[in-house]
Amino acid sequence: MFSTPYVLAFALLLSLPLLFLLAPRILPPRHLPISLPDELDDLALFRRASLASLHSSSTFSHLGTTNPQPKIAFLFLTNSDLKFAPLWEKFFKGNENLFNIYIHADPSSKINPPGGVFQDRFISAKKTQRASPTLISATRRLLATALLDDPFNSFFALISQHCIPLHSFRFAYHSLFASTPTESTTHSTRYGRQVKYRSFIEILSKEPGLWERYTARGNDVMLPEIPFERFRVGSQFFILTRRHALLVIRDRRLWRKFKLPCLKTESCYPEEHYFPTLLSMEDEKGCTKFTLTHVNWTGSVGGHPHTYRPAEVSPELVYRLRLSNSTYSYLFARKFLPDCLTPLLDIADTVIFRD
Ligand SMILES: *[C@@H]1O[C@H](CO)[C@@H](O)[C@H](O)[C@H]1NC(C)=O
Ligand SMILES: *[C@@H]1O[C@H](CO)[C@@H](O)[C@H](O)[C@H]1NC(C)=O
């Protein structure tokens, strides 16, 4: 016979692991602070990338291909496997001289290297967490590495593991490099005359909830650098020009504010504010103010957009997702469940890459 105290003690012991499982759901998520060594590492990297852009081309590390053609740098920001790697592989095939790939993968999650075009393209990465400035740091690390790696990286496209291409590489390349330049169309560089392209980054003001997001770090902490009237929001996924990539890694003024931890986690999305706010303050005319990555916010839950399931994948969906309100077609879309890979591959050659 067991006596009651023993049974109670045993039950208590059994419930302990349960407590550990449930704790993250009950307690508010703790913020991942950016340590001083991490911050200094980043500063050194940003300084090197910034200096390399000022000095002669001999200071470039040339880890990427040294083919002197304008390229798109694809910056994959992930904390899980790149499940759509086979689809991207098809996307990149045959365009070897026109792109470079860089992957920032959260080192705390075990990621299977996808090989192929992704082979050896992982950059030195640090832990990332949603609703914290670590996503800004990771993005800036990708930008700096790509700037440093190849002086011919001209556009920098941020992509997540949930993103898919909606067009062929050729289509994407030509729509970016044929895109409307700003009024001062060309400027001279050591590579000859260069067209001043615009960045494809969403920049919105007067959105609902903007004030809560502005005050997420406390009242008035963003002042004087960022008055509320200049605070902007936009999709995390953008395509920046080289000029703007440099501007972003050289910034220290706004970063000082955006790196502060949030007091209100439910309004904390630093990565959706830092880039649009900085670029709208520094060079609004140089930005299209819209993104080329489609996202569906209809019926979103907990800050996550609609996530497409395999049954939803069809040629019609691809055609629908390409449509935008601008003169540009959407080039990429998110979010898709990993299981969508098979139906997407089924329509890759006949639909997605046929344009
Ligand atoms: C967006 O998501 C909703 C469901 O949340 C769905 O009904 C709708 O068809 C989606 N729109 C597109 C363009 O896929
Ligand atoms: C285009 O703009 C209209 C009106 O602002 C909006 O309702 C619609 O959702 C937009 N469509 C796309 C594809 O962004």
Tab-separated table of N, CA and C and ligand atoms in Angstrom, residues 294-300 305-309 312 317 320-321, ligand 1:
chain	number	residue	atom	x	y	z
A	294	HIS	N	5.651	38.883	-51.995
A	294	HIS	CA	4.226	38.832	-51.641
A	294	HIS	C	4.029	38.153	-50.287
A	295	VAL	N	3.138	38.726	-49.502
A	295	VAL	CA	2.764	38.089	-48.242
A	295	VAL	C	1.260	38.284	-48.081
A	296	ASN	N	0.597	37.303	-47.516
A	296	ASN	CA	-0.856	37.357	-47.384
A	296	ASN	C	-1.232	37.521	-45.911
A	297	TRP	N	-1.678	38.721	-45.561
A	297	TRP	CA	-2.015	39.000	-44.155
A	297	TRP	C	-3.476	38.712	-43.843
A	298	THR	N	-4.250	38.272	-44.847
A	298	THR	CA	-5.657	37.967	-44.591
A	298	THR	C	-5.745	36.825	-43.581
A	299	GLY	N	-6.489	37.049	-42.523
A	299	GLY	CA	-6.689	36.014	-41.501
A	299	GLY	C	-5.418	35.623	-40.782
A	300	SER	N	-4.519	36.601	-40.542
A	300	SER	CA	-3.265	36.287	-39.855
A	300	SER	C	-3.510	36.037	-38.371
A	305	PRO	N	1.711	35.635	-40.969
A	305	PRO	CA	0.811	35.740	-42.129
A	305	PRO	C	0.219	34.372	-42.489
A	306	HIS	N	-0.694	34.370	-43.445
A	306	HIS	CA	-1.266	33.121	-43.930
A	306	HIS	C	-0.135	32.215	-44.438
A	307	THR	N	-0.148	30.971	-44.002
A	307	THR	CA	0.884	30.026	-44.433
A	307	THR	C	0.254	29.013	-45.379
A	308	TYR	N	0.746	28.991	-46.624
A	308	TYR	CA	0.149	28.130	-47.639
A	308	TYR	C	0.449	26.656	-47.396
A	309	ARG	N	-0.594	25.831	-47.563
A	309	ARG	CA	-0.488	24.377	-47.402
A	309	ARG	C	-0.401	23.743	-48.789
A	312	GLU	N	-3.146	24.027	-51.343
A	312	GLU	CA	-3.412	25.346	-51.925
A	312	GLU	C	-2.521	25.654	-53.125
A	317	LEU	N	-2.588	29.806	-58.145
A	317	LEU	CA	-2.055	30.505	-56.977
A	317	LEU	C	-0.815	31.305	-57.380
A	320	ARG	N	-1.814	34.332	-59.256
A	320	ARG	CA	-2.455	35.298	-58.373
A	320	ARG	C	-1.423	36.025	-57.508
A	321	LEU	N	-0.436	35.245	-57.015
A	321	LEU	CA	0.567	35.837	-56.129
A	321	LEU	C	1.492	36.809	-56.856
B	1	LIG	C1	-4.972	34.747	-48.401
B	1	LIG	O1	-5.312	33.934	-47.301
B	1	LIG	C2	-6.693	33.650	-47.171
B	1	LIG	C3	-6.878	32.796	-45.942
B	1	LIG	O2	-6.336	33.369	-44.801
B	1	LIG	C4	-7.198	32.943	-48.392
B	1	LIG	O3	-8.597	32.745	-48.297
B	1	LIG	C5	-6.871	33.759	-49.647
B	1	LIG	O4	-7.223	33.013	-50.801
B	1	LIG	C6	-5.393	34.078	-49.701
B	1	LIG	N1	-5.111	34.966	-50.854
B	1	LIG	C7	-4.299	34.607	-51.841
B	1	LIG	C8	-4.040	35.640	-52.906
B	1	LIG	O5	-3.762	33.527	-51.883
